[in-house]
Structure formats: structure tokens, C-alpha cells
Backbone as ProteinMPNN parsed JSONL, in Angstrom:
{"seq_chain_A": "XXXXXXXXXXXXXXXXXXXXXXXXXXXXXXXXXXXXXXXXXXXXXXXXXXXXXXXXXXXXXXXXXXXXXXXXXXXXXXXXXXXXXXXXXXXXXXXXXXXXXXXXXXXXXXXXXXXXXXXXXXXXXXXXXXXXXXXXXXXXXXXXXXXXXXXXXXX", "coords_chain_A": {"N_chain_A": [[96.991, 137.077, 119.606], [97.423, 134.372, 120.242], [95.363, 133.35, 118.002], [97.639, 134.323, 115.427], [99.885, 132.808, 115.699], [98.41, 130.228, 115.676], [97.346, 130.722, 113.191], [100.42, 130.33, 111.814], [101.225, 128.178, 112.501], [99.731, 126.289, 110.723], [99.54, 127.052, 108.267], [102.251, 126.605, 107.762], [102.154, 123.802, 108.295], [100.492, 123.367, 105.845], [102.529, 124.048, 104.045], [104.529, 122.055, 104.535], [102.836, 119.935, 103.479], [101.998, 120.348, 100.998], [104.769, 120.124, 99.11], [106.363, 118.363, 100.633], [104.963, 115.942, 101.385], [102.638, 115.74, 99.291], [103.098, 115.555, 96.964], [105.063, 113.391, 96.672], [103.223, 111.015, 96.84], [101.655, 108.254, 95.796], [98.753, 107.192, 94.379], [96.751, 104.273, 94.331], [94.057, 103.199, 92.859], [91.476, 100.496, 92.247], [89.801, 98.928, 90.086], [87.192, 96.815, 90.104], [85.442, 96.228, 86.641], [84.327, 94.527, 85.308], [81.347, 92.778, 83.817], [81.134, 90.268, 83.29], [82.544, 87.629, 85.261], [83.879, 85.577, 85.147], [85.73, 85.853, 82.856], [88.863, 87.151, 81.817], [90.055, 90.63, 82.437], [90.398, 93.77, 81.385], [93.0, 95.302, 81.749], [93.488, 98.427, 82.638], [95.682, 101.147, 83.47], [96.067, 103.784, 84.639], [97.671, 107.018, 84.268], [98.253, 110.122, 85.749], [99.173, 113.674, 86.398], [101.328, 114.243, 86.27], [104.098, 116.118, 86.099], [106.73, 115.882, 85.821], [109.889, 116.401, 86.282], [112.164, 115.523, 86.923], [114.085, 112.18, 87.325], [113.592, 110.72, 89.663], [113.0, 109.143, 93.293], [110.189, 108.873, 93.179], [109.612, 109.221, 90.654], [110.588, 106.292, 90.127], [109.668, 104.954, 91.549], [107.019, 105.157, 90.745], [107.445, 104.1, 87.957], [107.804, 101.518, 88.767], [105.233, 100.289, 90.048], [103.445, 100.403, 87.632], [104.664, 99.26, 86.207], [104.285, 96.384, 87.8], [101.75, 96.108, 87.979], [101.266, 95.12, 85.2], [100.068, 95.97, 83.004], [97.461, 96.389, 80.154], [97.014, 98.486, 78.85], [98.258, 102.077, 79.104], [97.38, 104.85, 79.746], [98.027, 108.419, 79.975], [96.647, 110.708, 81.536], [97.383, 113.369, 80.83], [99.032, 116.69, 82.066], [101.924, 115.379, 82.247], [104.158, 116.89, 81.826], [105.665, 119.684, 82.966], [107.827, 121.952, 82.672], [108.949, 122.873, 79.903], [111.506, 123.054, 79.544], [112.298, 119.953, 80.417], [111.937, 118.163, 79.141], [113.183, 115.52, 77.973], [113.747, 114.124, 80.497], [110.967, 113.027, 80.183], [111.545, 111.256, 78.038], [113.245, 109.535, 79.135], [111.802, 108.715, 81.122], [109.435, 107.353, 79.674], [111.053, 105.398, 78.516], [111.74, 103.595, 80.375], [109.831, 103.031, 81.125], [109.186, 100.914, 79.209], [108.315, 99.104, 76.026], [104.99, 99.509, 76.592], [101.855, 99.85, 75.313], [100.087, 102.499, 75.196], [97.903, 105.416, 75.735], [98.098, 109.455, 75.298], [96.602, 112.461, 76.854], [96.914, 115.923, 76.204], [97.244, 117.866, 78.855], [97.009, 121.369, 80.543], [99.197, 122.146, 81.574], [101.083, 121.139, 79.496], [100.313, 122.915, 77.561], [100.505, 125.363, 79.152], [103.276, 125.611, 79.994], [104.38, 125.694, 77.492], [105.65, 123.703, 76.108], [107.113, 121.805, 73.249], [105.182, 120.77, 71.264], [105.256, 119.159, 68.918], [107.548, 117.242, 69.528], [106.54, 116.711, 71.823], [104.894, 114.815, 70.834], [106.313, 112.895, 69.36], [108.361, 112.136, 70.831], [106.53, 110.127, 72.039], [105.099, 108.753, 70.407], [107.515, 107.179, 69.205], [107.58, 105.575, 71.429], [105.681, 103.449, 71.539], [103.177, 105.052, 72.378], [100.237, 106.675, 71.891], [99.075, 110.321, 71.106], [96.221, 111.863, 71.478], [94.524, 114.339, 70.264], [91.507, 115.629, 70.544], [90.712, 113.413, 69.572], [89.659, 109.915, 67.955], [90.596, 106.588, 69.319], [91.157, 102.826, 68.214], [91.917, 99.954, 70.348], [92.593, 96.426, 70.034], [92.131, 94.261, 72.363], [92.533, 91.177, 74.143], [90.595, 89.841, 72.163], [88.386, 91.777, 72.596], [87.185, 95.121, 71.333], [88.632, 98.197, 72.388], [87.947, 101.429, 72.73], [88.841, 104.443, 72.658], [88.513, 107.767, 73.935], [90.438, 110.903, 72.807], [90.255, 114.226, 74.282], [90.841, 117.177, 74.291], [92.856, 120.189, 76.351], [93.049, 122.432, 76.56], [92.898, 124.934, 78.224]], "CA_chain_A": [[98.298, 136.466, 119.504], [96.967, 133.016, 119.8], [95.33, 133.38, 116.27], [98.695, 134.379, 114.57], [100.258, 131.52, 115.661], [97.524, 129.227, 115.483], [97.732, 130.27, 111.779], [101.391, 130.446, 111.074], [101.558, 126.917, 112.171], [98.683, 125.341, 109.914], [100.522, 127.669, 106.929], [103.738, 125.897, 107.972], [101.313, 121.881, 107.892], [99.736, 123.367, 104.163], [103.596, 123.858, 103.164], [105.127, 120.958, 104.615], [101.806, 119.196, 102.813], [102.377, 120.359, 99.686], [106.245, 120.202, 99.229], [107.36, 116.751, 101.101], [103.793, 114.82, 101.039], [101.376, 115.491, 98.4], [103.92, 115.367, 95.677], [105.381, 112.07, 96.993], [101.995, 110.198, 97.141], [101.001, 107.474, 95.092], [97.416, 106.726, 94.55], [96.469, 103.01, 93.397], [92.541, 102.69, 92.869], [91.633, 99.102, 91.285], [88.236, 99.316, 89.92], [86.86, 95.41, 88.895], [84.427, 96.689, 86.422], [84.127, 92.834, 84.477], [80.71, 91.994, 83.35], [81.177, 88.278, 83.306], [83.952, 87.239, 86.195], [84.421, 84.089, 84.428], [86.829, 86.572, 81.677], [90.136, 88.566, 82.461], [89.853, 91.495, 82.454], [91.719, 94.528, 80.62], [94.155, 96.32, 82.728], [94.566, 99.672, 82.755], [96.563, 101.868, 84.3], [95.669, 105.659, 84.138], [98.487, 108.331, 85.221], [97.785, 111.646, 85.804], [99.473, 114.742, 86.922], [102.64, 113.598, 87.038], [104.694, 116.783, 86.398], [107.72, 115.172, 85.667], [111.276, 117.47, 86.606], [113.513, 114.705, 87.122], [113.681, 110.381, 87.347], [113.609, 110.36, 90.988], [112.62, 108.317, 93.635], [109.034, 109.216, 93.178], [108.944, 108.559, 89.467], [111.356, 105.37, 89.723], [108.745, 103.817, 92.613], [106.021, 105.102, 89.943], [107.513, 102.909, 86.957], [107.552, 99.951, 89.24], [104.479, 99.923, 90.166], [102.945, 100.158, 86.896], [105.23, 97.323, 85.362], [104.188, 95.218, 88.629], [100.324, 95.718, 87.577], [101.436, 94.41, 84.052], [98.982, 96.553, 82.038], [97.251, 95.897, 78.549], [96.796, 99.844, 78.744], [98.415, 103.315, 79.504], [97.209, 106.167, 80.213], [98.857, 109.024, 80.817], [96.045, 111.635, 81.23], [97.535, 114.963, 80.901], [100.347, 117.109, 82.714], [102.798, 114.821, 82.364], [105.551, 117.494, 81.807], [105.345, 121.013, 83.433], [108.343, 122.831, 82.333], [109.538, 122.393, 78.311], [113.38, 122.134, 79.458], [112.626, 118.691, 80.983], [111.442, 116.566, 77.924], [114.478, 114.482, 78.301], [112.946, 113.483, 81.053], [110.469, 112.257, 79.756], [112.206, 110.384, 76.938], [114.113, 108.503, 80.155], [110.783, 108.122, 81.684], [108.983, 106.731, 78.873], [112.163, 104.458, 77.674], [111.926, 102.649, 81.179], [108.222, 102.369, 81.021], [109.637, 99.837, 77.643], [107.375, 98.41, 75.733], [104.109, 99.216, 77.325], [101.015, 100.408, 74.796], [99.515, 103.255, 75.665], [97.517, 106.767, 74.724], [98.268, 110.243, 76.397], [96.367, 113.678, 76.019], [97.178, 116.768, 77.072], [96.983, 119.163, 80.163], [96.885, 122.346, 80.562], [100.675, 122.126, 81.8], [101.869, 121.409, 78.648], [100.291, 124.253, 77.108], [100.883, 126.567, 79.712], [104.885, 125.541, 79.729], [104.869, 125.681, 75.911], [106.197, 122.197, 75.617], [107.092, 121.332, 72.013], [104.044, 119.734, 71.206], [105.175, 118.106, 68.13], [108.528, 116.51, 69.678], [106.367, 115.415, 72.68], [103.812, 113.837, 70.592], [107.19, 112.206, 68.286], [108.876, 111.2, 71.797], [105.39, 109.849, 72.653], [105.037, 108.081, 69.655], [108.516, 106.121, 69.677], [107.641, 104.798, 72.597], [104.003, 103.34, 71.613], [102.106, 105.753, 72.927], [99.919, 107.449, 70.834], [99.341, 111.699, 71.561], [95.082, 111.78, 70.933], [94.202, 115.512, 70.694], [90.33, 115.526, 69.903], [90.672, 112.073, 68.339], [89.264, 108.53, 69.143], [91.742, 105.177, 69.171], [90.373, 101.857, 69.134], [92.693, 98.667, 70.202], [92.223, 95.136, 70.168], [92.793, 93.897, 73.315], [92.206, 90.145, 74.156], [88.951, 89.641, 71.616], [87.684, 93.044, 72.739], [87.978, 96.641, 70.917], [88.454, 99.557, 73.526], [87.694, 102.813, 72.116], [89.364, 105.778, 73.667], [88.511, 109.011, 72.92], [90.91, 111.962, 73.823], [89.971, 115.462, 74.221], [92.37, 118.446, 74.267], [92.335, 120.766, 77.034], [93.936, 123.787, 75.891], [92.829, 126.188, 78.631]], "C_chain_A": [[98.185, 134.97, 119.197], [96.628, 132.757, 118.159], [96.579, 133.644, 115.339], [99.328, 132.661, 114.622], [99.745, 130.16, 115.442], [97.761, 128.783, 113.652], [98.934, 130.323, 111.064], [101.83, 128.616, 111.078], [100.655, 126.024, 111.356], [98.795, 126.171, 108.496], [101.321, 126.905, 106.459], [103.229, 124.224, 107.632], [101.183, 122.052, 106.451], [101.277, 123.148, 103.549], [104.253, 122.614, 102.91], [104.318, 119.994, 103.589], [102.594, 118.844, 101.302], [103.623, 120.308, 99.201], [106.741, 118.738, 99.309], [106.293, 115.236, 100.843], [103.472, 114.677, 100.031], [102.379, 114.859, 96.996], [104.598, 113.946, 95.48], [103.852, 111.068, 96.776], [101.375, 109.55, 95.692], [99.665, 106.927, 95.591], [97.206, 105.58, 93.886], [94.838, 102.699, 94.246], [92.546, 101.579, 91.605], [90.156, 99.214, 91.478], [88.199, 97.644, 89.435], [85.532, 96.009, 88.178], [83.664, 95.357, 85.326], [82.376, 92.965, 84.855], [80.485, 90.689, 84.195], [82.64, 88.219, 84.108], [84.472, 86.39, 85.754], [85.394, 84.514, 83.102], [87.957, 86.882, 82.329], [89.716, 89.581, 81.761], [90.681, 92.493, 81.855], [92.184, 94.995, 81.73], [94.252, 97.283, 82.621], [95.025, 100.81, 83.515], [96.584, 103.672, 83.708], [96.98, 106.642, 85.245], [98.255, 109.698, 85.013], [98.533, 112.597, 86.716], [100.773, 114.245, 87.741], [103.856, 114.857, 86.974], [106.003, 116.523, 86.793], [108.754, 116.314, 85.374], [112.342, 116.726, 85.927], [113.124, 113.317, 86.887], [114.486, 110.495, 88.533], [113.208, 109.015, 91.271], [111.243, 108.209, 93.261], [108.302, 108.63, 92.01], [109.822, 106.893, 89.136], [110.293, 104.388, 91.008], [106.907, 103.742, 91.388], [105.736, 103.944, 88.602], [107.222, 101.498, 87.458], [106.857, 99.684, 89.519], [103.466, 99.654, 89.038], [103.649, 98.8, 86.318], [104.408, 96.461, 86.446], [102.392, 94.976, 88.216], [100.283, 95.192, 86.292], [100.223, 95.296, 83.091], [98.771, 96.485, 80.865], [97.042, 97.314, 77.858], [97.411, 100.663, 79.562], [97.936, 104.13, 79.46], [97.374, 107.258, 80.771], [97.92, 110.384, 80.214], [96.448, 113.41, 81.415], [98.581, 115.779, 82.266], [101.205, 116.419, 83.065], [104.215, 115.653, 82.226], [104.623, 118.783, 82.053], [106.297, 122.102, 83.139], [108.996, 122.135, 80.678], [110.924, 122.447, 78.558], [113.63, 120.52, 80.036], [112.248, 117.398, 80.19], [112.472, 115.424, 77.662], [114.245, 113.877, 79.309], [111.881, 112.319, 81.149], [110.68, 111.261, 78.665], [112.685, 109.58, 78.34], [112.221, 107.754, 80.628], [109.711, 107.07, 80.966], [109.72, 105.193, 78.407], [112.061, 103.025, 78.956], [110.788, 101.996, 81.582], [108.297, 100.94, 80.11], [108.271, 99.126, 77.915], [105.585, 98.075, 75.842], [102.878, 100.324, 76.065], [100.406, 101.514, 75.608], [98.733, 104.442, 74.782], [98.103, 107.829, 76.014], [97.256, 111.704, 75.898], [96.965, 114.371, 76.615], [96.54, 117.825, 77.818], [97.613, 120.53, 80.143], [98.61, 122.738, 80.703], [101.545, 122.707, 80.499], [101.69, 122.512, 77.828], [101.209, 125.883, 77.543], [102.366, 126.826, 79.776], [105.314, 125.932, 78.241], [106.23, 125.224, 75.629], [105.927, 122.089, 74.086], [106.529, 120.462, 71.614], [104.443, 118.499, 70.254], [106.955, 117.411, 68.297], [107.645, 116.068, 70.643], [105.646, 114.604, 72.062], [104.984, 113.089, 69.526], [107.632, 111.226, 69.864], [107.508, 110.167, 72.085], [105.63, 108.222, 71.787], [106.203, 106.714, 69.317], [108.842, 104.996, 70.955], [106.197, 104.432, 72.455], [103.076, 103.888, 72.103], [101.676, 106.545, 71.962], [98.742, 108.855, 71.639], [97.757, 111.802, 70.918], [94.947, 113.202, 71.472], [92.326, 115.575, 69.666], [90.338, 114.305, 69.006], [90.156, 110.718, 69.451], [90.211, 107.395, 68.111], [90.877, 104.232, 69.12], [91.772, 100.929, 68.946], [92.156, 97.332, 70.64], [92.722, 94.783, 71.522], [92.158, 92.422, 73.806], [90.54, 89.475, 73.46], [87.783, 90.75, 71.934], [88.331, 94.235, 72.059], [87.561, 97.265, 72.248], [88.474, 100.674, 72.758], [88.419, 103.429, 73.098], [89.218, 106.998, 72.668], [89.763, 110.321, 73.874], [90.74, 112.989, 73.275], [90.816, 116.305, 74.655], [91.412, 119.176, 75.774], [92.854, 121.412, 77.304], [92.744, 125.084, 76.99], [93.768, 126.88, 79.272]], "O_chain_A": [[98.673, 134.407, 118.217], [97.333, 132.186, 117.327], [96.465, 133.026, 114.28], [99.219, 131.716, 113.842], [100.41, 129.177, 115.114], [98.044, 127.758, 113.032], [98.863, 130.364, 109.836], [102.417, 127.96, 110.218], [100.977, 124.836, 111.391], [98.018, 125.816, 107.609], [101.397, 126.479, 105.306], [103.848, 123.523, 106.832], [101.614, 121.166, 105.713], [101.437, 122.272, 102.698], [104.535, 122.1, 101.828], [105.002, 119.272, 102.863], [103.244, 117.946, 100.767], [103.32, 120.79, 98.109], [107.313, 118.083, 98.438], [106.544, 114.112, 100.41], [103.789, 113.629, 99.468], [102.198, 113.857, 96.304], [104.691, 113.408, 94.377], [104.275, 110.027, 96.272], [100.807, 110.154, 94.782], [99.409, 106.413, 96.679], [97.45, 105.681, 92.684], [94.502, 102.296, 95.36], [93.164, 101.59, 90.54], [89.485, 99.464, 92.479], [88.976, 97.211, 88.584], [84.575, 96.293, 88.9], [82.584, 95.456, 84.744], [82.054, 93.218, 86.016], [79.933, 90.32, 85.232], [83.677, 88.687, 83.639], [85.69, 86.304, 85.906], [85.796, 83.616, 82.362], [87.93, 86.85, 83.559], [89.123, 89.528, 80.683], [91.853, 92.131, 81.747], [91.468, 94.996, 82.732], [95.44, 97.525, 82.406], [94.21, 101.251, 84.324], [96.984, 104.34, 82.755], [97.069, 106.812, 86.461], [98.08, 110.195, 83.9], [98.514, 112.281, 87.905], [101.122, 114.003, 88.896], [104.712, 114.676, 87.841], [106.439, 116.844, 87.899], [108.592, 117.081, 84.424], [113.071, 116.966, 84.964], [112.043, 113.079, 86.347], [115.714, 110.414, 88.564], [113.042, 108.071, 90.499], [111.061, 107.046, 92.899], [107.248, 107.999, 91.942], [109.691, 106.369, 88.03], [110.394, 103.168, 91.132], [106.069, 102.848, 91.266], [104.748, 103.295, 88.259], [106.635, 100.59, 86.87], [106.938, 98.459, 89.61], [102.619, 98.79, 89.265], [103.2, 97.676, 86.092], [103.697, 95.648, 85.855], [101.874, 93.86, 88.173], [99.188, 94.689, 86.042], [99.515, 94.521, 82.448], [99.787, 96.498, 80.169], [96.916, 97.434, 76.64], [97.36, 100.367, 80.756], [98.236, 104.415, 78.301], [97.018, 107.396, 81.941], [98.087, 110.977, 79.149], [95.861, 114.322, 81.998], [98.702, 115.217, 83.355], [101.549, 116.57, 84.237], [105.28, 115.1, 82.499], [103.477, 119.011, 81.665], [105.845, 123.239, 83.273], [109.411, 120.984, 80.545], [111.629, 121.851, 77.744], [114.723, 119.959, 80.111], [112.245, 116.194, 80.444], [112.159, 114.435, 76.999], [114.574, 112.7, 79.161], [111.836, 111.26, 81.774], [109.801, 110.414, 78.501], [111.973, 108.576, 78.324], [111.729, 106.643, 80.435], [109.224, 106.121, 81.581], [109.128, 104.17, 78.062], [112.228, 101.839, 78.674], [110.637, 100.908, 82.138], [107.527, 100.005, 80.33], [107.564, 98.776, 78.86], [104.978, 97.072, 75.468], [103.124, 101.529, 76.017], [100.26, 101.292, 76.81], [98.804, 104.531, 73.557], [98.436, 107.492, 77.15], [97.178, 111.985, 74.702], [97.641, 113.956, 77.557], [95.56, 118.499, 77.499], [98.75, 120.683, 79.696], [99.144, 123.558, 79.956], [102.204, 123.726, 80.29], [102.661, 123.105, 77.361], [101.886, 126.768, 77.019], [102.803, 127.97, 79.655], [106.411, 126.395, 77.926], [107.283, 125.724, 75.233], [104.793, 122.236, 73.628], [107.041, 119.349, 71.495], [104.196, 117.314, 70.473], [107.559, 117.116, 67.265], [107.665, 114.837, 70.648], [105.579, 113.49, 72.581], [104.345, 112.56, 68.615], [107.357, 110.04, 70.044], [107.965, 109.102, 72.499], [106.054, 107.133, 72.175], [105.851, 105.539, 69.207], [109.69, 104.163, 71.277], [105.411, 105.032, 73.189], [102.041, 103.256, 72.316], [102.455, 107.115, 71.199], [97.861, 108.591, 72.457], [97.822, 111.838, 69.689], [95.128, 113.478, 72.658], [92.149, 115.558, 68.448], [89.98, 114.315, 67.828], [90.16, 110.492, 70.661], [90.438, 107.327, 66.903], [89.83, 104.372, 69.751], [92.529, 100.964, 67.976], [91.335, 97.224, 71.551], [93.893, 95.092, 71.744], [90.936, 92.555, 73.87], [89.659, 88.867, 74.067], [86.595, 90.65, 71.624], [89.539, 94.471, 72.071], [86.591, 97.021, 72.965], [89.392, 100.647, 71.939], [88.588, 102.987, 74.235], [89.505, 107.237, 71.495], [89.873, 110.523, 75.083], [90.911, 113.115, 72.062], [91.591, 115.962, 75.548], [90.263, 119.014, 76.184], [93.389, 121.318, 78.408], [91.982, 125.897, 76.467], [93.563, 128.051, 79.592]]}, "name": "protein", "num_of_chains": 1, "seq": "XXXXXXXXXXXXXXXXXXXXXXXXXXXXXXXXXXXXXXXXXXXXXXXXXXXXXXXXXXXXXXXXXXXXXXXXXXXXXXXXXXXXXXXXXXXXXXXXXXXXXXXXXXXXXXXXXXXXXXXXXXXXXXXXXXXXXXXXXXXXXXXXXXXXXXXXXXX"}
């Protein structure tokens, strides 16, 4: 009897987890990876697995923290949209990002939703971000090129 309950309530922690926490939770890792300290440094800002529904609180505390790191780079590595009726979404989400360079590839998400690849990679694109499927970028960024390569990941 003990064991049932033991595990209906650490069922009931995994749900609450996944549901009210995990999904809420912003991660900010700041890597200094500079060489020479005596430079600045590029900025960038990598998002990932954002699974974007709505422009909540979640993704409206997300925009602000990227504007507040000021970034010379985006990155928005993959599952950024999980169902193909919410790409309007992402047009809002992108529009309030304004102005901010970036690349994105894609995740498995968008496959598996069968997201309109070639409106997200148009919305993408109107908003400086450029949609790298097996391709490499390079940008100038303060007297340095950055290469980026992005790889598809169509499983």
C-alpha cells in the first residue's frame, strides 16, 4: 500500500514538474570564451526548444531577456514551433525580437508538426534571420567573421 502511494505521489511531482515548472524555466549560461580580454567579445544568444503556442508570460520574459543581453547574434536552434497552426506566433514573436540578426535551423518539431517550411523560413527571413538547412553563414561581426554552419535534423 505504502508503494502505491509512495508512487502516485512522485507521478503527481513528475506532472506538476513537467506542466507548471520545466516549461516555465529559463536557463541563462554565459560562457567568456575571449582569447585576448583586452577585446569585446561577440554576444550570442542561443535559444532552443522553445515550442512556441502562444506570446505569454514565458515567451514575453524570454524576449526581454535577450534584448537586455543586447546580442550581435541569434540563435534559435531548432523547435521553435511545435504545432503548424501557431506560426503567427511566431511572426509576433519574431516582430518583437525587432531588429536582432540571427540564424535558426530546424528540429525535429517542425518536421514532425509539418510546419510550412517554406513560409517559416520566409517569416524567418523578414525578420533577419536566416533558415540554414545543411548550409554554412559567415558574418562580420566587429573585425571578426563567424562562420556558422547549420545542419538539418529531419528525424
Amino acid at each position: 500500500m505504502l508503494n502505491r502511494i509512495t508512487i502516485s505521489i512522485l507521478l503527481a511531482l513528475v506532472c506538476i514538474y513537467a506542466t507548471l515548472i520545466e516549461p516555465q524555466w529559463i536557463e541563462i549560461t554565459i560562457l567568456d570564451m575571449r582569447v585576448d580580454k583586452n577585446f569585446d567579445g561577440i554576444r550570442v544568444v542561443q535559444l532552443s526548444d522553445l515550442h512556441i503556442q502562444k506570446i505569454g508570460t514565458r515567451e514575453i520574459n524570454i524576449l526581454d531577456k535577450v534584448k537586455s543581453l543586447n546580442p550581435d547574434l541569434v540563435v534559435l536552434s531548432g523547435d521553435v514551433i511545435d504545432k503548424a497552426d501557431k506560426l503567427s506566433f511566431i511572426h509576433i514573436f519574431l516582430e518583437t525580437l525587432a531588429n536582432v540578426r540571427g540564424i535558426a535551423v530546424l528540429g525535429n518539431w517542425e518536421y514532425w508538426s509539418e510546419v510550412d517550411l517554406q513560409e517559416l523560413r520566409k517569416e524567418y527571413q523578414d525578420h533577419n534571420i536566416r533558415l540554414l538547412v545543411n548550409e554554412v553563414t559567415s558574418y562580420q561581426i566587429r573585425q571578426r567573421v563567424v562562420n556558422v554552419l547549420g545542419i538539418d535534423d529531419y528525424t
